[in-house]
Amino acid sequence: MGQYTASQRKNVRILLVGDAGVGKTSLILSLVSEEYPEEVPPRAEEITIPANVTPEQVPTSIVDFSAVEQSEDALAAEINKAHVVCIVYAVDDDDTLDRITSHWLPLVRAKCNPSLDGEGDAEAEAEGDAQREPIRKPIVLVGNKIDLIEYSTMDSVLAIMEDYPEIESCVECSAKTLHNISEMFYYAQKAVLHPTSPLYMMEEQELTSACKKSLVRIFKICDIDGDNLLNDYELNLFQRRCFNTPLQPQILDEVKAVIQKNVPDGIYNDAVTLKGFLFLHCLFIQRGRNETTWAVLRRFGYNDQLEMCQEYLRPPLKIPPGSSTELSHRGQQFLIAVFERYDRDGDGALSPEEHKMLFSTCPAAPWSYSTDIRKSCPINDTTGWVTLHGWLCRWTLMTLIDVVKTMEYLAYLGFNVHENDSQLAAIHVTRERRIDLAKRQSSRSVYKCHVIGPKGSGKTGLCRGFLVEDMHKLIGKEFKTNVVNCINSVQVYGQEKHLILRDIDVRHALDPLQPQEVNCDVACLVYDSSNPRSFEYVARIYIKYYAESKIPVMIVGTKCDMDERRQDYLMQPSEFCDKYKLLPPHLFSLKTNKKELYTKLATMAAFPHLRQFGLMTEDPKLWLKAGLGVAAATMLGFIVLKTISAAGAHTR
């Protein structure tokens, strides 16, 4: 796929305005013909310069304006269509210089912001202005006819620049001698492609807060060892990622020397600090090298408004019906590296402070507003902090239920830069379920199990028991927080799989189930074995939704530590399972602390074609054949994932 960089504008449109006789048309004709025109029309036709002859390799249109031939409405339309406006004045005519501030700059501002022009409904405009910043069209001030004077007007122009932040640059030139003609149009093009105002405040001689925030994030992503410094190795990686070229040792030493001279604490232990990094970009901008900082920002996904591009955060991902999304090996390895970088004390868990630092390059933690994901995975029993195993479980769950958010946060964390690829490389789209059935084996490593049962059947305890080592701790506990999904890993014939138990909320026994509540990799129908009226609901659910489907089903009788009661149904659970060729009811209790149920559910999901597992109990060889099949199908996955298993083994 190659590295992704936020794209800059595909074309540039330059408009020239100014008083009559300042030489706007002559400037355009001199650029095109490379000689001064003896006869000048009132207005030049619009011209387009091909990309291959412009410095930035972007096609550029140049538009002339004439008050003689065009109306004020036409001027307003052209100002709004233009990407940059060049206001031309004659260096030998002070009146044309004065009219920059008295007429042209206010005019451009007003046409870009109609509310400033006295048009429209005042109340609506006031409300709109309160919600948005005024539009600032980039401006380049152009002093023509420099061949006629022996002095410069730059001091006067620089004073104007201080009052109008939209002025990107100023240049003196001559249409007659061709002096600085190419430079003038280059500055105009540069004002669009590499604008100064989003990056730098001229009055304060300081980076804007948005630019500073973006560069701080970039610094943190490039600080691989997390010591708040960029050493030579990290600086070289940064240079390669942004400019596809290494940083020569001599140049690196010179850069450090400049930083050390200007910012005493910009260098520490021969490495660049955050202050030094920010100073360097401030220096680039002050020296007119905006393109350097913009190249860095765009490489890290920022657009012209210094916001993360949507196409950078959310690259298009095609998911066929019946397919699901999982983390690829590269995605898992990246997330492990991020976890280990911020686990500063090496205790295998993220403290609240470490967790906060890890997501400091993001708007917030992806599960900040989702109790479900935050509470859905195993945690350290002593501290309540997320372990490496729990960390991967969270990402695995989020990738299955909200893959767009996974891709978005991988971009925030720097996957695109570290892996030199888009986040699509971190995502694996599984094959369609119908193909799994046809191939007689599942290629997935993440299975979704829907746990369905009447209120009071113990299904919530069954789901929560999946997350803890000792299920005795859950006995008698009132589950106040509504956690829909519970995820953990299980072993299926020696292969690590992730199983997600989704607690389907049943409000009333007669409520119909929605398709998204029925469809899953394996269904777990739960009844209370001590309640004689509990099984009927499960039986009806099976007959209505699963009897004719291809989804494997396990029937579970909970609270088996209590006296088992005869069910008030036309068949007892074991008879029902026998009739529909299901496995006998699995008896479950938190008091027994046995977890083979979860392995059974994952195994059933791994072999969707063997839906009627009751047949397998008649011939144990079928289990062996199935096990050999899944082992062969997932051997590559085992080799890839065994390091993860080892890393997370002590937390499970």
PDB file of C-alpha atoms in Angstrom, residues 296-427:
ATOM      1  CA  VAL A 296       5.656  16.841   8.487  1.00  0.00           C
ATOM      2  CA  LEU A 297       2.083  17.726   9.410  1.00  0.00           C
ATOM      3  CA  ARG A 298       0.628  16.164   6.266  1.00  0.00           C
ATOM      4  CA  ARG A 299       2.685  13.010   6.736  1.00  0.00           C
ATOM      5  CA  PHE A 300       1.020  12.656  10.131  1.00  0.00           C
ATOM      6  CA  GLY A 301      -2.472  13.107   8.693  1.00  0.00           C
ATOM      7  CA  TYR A 302      -3.228  16.820   9.159  1.00  0.00           C
ATOM      8  CA  ASN A 303      -5.173  18.897   6.645  1.00  0.00           C
ATOM      9  CA  ASP A 304      -4.921  22.637   5.938  1.00  0.00           C
ATOM     10  CA  GLN A 305      -7.038  23.406   9.024  1.00  0.00           C
ATOM     11  CA  LEU A 306      -4.673  21.313  11.184  1.00  0.00           C
ATOM     12  CA  GLU A 307      -7.354  18.714  11.763  1.00  0.00           C
ATOM     13  CA  MET A 308      -6.853  15.011  11.179  1.00  0.00           C
ATOM     14  CA  CYS A 309      -8.125  14.139   7.675  1.00  0.00           C
ATOM     15  CA  GLN A 310     -11.136  11.844   7.591  1.00  0.00           C
ATOM     16  CA  GLU A 311      -9.571   9.769   4.811  1.00  0.00           C
ATOM     17  CA  TYR A 312      -6.458   9.391   6.984  1.00  0.00           C
ATOM     18  CA  LEU A 313      -8.454   8.368  10.057  1.00  0.00           C
ATOM     19  CA  ARG A 314     -10.998   6.214   8.235  1.00  0.00           C
ATOM     20  CA  PRO A 315      -9.688   4.624   5.040  1.00  0.00           C
ATOM     21  CA  PRO A 316     -12.435   2.804   3.111  1.00  0.00           C
ATOM     22  CA  LEU A 317     -12.815  -0.832   4.174  1.00  0.00           C
ATOM     23  CA  LYS A 318     -15.061  -3.263   2.322  1.00  0.00           C
ATOM     24  CA  ILE A 319     -16.732  -5.843   4.570  1.00  0.00           C
ATOM     25  CA  PRO A 320     -18.830  -8.412   2.674  1.00  0.00           C
ATOM     26  CA  PRO A 321     -22.081  -9.596   4.283  1.00  0.00           C
ATOM     27  CA  GLY A 322     -21.360 -12.486   6.634  1.00  0.00           C
ATOM     28  CA  SER A 323     -17.739 -11.417   7.191  1.00  0.00           C
ATOM     29  CA  SER A 324     -16.296  -9.982  10.383  1.00  0.00           C
ATOM     30  CA  THR A 325     -13.275  -7.843  11.293  1.00  0.00           C
ATOM     31  CA  GLU A 326     -10.306  -8.849  13.446  1.00  0.00           C
ATOM     32  CA  LEU A 327      -6.877  -7.454  14.248  1.00  0.00           C
ATOM     33  CA  SER A 328      -4.177  -8.678  11.895  1.00  0.00           C
ATOM     34  CA  HIS A 329      -0.802  -9.831  13.188  1.00  0.00           C
ATOM     35  CA  ARG A 330       0.688  -6.390  12.383  1.00  0.00           C
ATOM     36  CA  GLY A 331      -2.153  -4.713  14.248  1.00  0.00           C
ATOM     37  CA  GLN A 332      -1.608  -6.898  17.317  1.00  0.00           C
ATOM     38  CA  GLN A 333       2.159  -6.403  17.297  1.00  0.00           C
ATOM     39  CA  PHE A 334       1.771  -2.623  17.031  1.00  0.00           C
ATOM     40  CA  LEU A 335      -0.635  -2.540  19.995  1.00  0.00           C
ATOM     41  CA  ILE A 336       1.680  -4.743  22.063  1.00  0.00           C
ATOM     42  CA  ALA A 337       4.575  -2.368  21.327  1.00  0.00           C
ATOM     43  CA  VAL A 338       2.457   0.649  22.332  1.00  0.00           C
ATOM     44  CA  PHE A 339       1.431  -1.056  25.585  1.00  0.00           C
ATOM     45  CA  GLU A 340       5.000  -1.996  26.479  1.00  0.00           C
ATOM     46  CA  ARG A 341       6.282   1.500  25.651  1.00  0.00           C
ATOM     47  CA  TYR A 342       3.940   3.086  28.193  1.00  0.00           C
ATOM     48  CA  ASP A 343       4.144   0.344  30.833  1.00  0.00           C
ATOM     49  CA  ARG A 344       7.042   2.275  32.369  1.00  0.00           C
ATOM     50  CA  ASP A 345       7.377   0.156  35.512  1.00  0.00           C
ATOM     51  CA  GLY A 346       7.148  -3.115  33.560  1.00  0.00           C
ATOM     52  CA  ASP A 347       4.507  -4.614  35.860  1.00  0.00           C
ATOM     53  CA  GLY A 348       2.404  -5.916  32.959  1.00  0.00           C
ATOM     54  CA  ALA A 349      -0.468  -3.499  33.627  1.00  0.00           C
ATOM     55  CA  LEU A 350      -1.262   0.135  32.794  1.00  0.00           C
ATOM     56  CA  SER A 351      -1.721   2.374  35.815  1.00  0.00           C
ATOM     57  CA  PRO A 352      -4.199   5.264  35.406  1.00  0.00           C
ATOM     58  CA  GLU A 353      -1.290   7.644  34.760  1.00  0.00           C
ATOM     59  CA  GLU A 354       0.324   5.315  32.192  1.00  0.00           C
ATOM     60  CA  HIS A 355      -3.061   4.827  30.523  1.00  0.00           C
ATOM     61  CA  LYS A 356      -3.543   8.606  30.344  1.00  0.00           C
ATOM     62  CA  MET A 357      -0.086   9.143  28.847  1.00  0.00           C
ATOM     63  CA  LEU A 358      -0.634   6.401  26.266  1.00  0.00           C
ATOM     64  CA  PHE A 359      -3.743   8.134  24.908  1.00  0.00           C
ATOM     65  CA  SER A 360      -2.307  11.655  25.134  1.00  0.00           C
ATOM     66  CA  THR A 361      -1.959  11.630  21.315  1.00  0.00           C
ATOM     67  CA  CYS A 362      -5.714  10.948  20.991  1.00  0.00           C
ATOM     68  CA  PRO A 363      -8.822  13.046  21.723  1.00  0.00           C
ATOM     69  CA  ALA A 364      -9.564  10.598  24.585  1.00  0.00           C
ATOM     70  CA  ALA A 365      -9.307   6.867  25.260  1.00  0.00           C
ATOM     71  CA  PRO A 366     -11.551   5.051  22.753  1.00  0.00           C
ATOM     72  CA  TRP A 367     -13.549   3.476  25.579  1.00  0.00           C
ATOM     73  CA  SER A 368     -13.902   6.653  27.670  1.00  0.00           C
ATOM     74  CA  TYR A 369     -17.574   6.868  26.811  1.00  0.00           C
ATOM     75  CA  SER A 370     -18.238   3.126  26.622  1.00  0.00           C
ATOM     76  CA  THR A 371     -18.582   1.321  29.937  1.00  0.00           C
ATOM     77  CA  ASP A 372     -19.233  -1.834  27.931  1.00  0.00           C
ATOM     78  CA  ILE A 373     -15.770  -1.997  26.350  1.00  0.00           C
ATOM     79  CA  ARG A 374     -14.036  -0.755  29.507  1.00  0.00           C
ATOM     80  CA  LYS A 375     -15.671  -3.410  31.699  1.00  0.00           C
ATOM     81  CA  SER A 376     -15.718  -6.168  29.093  1.00  0.00           C
ATOM     82  CA  CYS A 377     -12.270  -7.676  29.565  1.00  0.00           C
ATOM     83  CA  PRO A 378     -10.137  -9.288  32.290  1.00  0.00           C
ATOM     84  CA  ILE A 379      -8.231  -6.894  34.569  1.00  0.00           C
ATOM     85  CA  ASN A 380      -5.592  -7.231  37.248  1.00  0.00           C
ATOM     86  CA  ASP A 381      -7.475  -8.604  40.268  1.00  0.00           C
ATOM     87  CA  THR A 382      -5.326  -6.670  42.732  1.00  0.00           C
ATOM     88  CA  THR A 383      -5.208  -3.176  41.191  1.00  0.00           C
ATOM     89  CA  GLY A 384      -8.106  -3.226  38.740  1.00  0.00           C
ATOM     90  CA  TRP A 385      -5.704  -1.991  36.021  1.00  0.00           C
ATOM     91  CA  VAL A 386      -5.815  -3.289  32.473  1.00  0.00           C
ATOM     92  CA  THR A 387      -3.214  -5.964  31.700  1.00  0.00           C
ATOM     93  CA  LEU A 388      -1.625  -6.713  28.319  1.00  0.00           C
ATOM     94  CA  HIS A 389      -4.079  -9.570  27.888  1.00  0.00           C
ATOM     95  CA  GLY A 390      -7.018  -7.317  28.772  1.00  0.00           C
ATOM     96  CA  TRP A 391      -5.617  -4.581  26.512  1.00  0.00           C
ATOM     97  CA  LEU A 392      -5.643  -6.906  23.502  1.00  0.00           C
ATOM     98  CA  CYS A 393      -9.123  -8.151  24.451  1.00  0.00           C
ATOM     99  CA  ARG A 394     -10.459  -4.591  24.440  1.00  0.00           C
ATOM    100  CA  TRP A 395      -9.031  -3.891  20.989  1.00  0.00           C
ATOM    101  CA  THR A 396     -10.255  -7.252  19.697  1.00  0.00           C
ATOM    102  CA  LEU A 397     -13.800  -6.476  20.851  1.00  0.00           C
ATOM    103  CA  MET A 398     -13.735  -2.935  19.468  1.00  0.00           C
ATOM    104  CA  THR A 399     -12.410  -4.197  16.119  1.00  0.00           C
ATOM    105  CA  LEU A 400     -15.310  -6.623  15.853  1.00  0.00           C
ATOM    106  CA  ILE A 401     -18.115  -4.246  16.853  1.00  0.00           C
ATOM    107  CA  ASP A 402     -16.710  -0.871  15.674  1.00  0.00           C
ATOM    108  CA  VAL A 403     -13.813  -1.352  13.260  1.00  0.00           C
ATOM    109  CA  VAL A 404     -14.005   2.299  12.124  1.00  0.00           C
ATOM    110  CA  LYS A 405     -13.156   3.456  15.642  1.00  0.00           C
ATOM    111  CA  THR A 406     -10.270   0.975  15.783  1.00  0.00           C
ATOM    112  CA  MET A 407      -8.803   2.395  12.576  1.00  0.00           C
ATOM    113  CA  GLU A 408      -9.323   5.942  13.805  1.00  0.00           C
ATOM    114  CA  TYR A 409      -7.432   5.330  17.059  1.00  0.00           C
ATOM    115  CA  LEU A 410      -4.665   3.361  15.383  1.00  0.00           C
ATOM    116  CA  ALA A 411      -4.062   6.492  13.306  1.00  0.00           C
ATOM    117  CA  TYR A 412      -4.036   8.697  16.417  1.00  0.00           C
ATOM    118  CA  LEU A 413      -1.473   6.351  18.010  1.00  0.00           C
ATOM    119  CA  GLY A 414       0.788   6.529  14.941  1.00  0.00           C
ATOM    120  CA  PHE A 415       0.255   3.167  13.209  1.00  0.00           C
ATOM    121  CA  ASN A 416       0.402   4.804   9.769  1.00  0.00           C
ATOM    122  CA  VAL A 417       3.792   6.304  10.495  1.00  0.00           C
ATOM    123  CA  HIS A 418       5.436   3.449  12.402  1.00  0.00           C
ATOM    124  CA  GLU A 419       4.200   0.783   9.987  1.00  0.00           C
ATOM    125  CA  ASN A 420       4.603   2.948   6.854  1.00  0.00           C
ATOM    126  CA  ASP A 421       1.140   1.836   5.770  1.00  0.00           C
ATOM    127  CA  SER A 422      -2.529   2.669   6.301  1.00  0.00           C
ATOM    128  CA  GLN A 423      -4.514   1.110   9.142  1.00  0.00           C
ATOM    129  CA  LEU A 424      -6.018  -1.369   6.665  1.00  0.00           C
ATOM    130  CA  ALA A 425      -2.845  -3.390   7.253  1.00  0.00           C
ATOM    131  CA  ALA A 426      -3.896  -3.730  10.911  1.00  0.00           C
ATOM    132  CA  ILE A 427      -7.305  -5.190  10.043  1.00  0.00           C
TER     133      ILE A 427
END
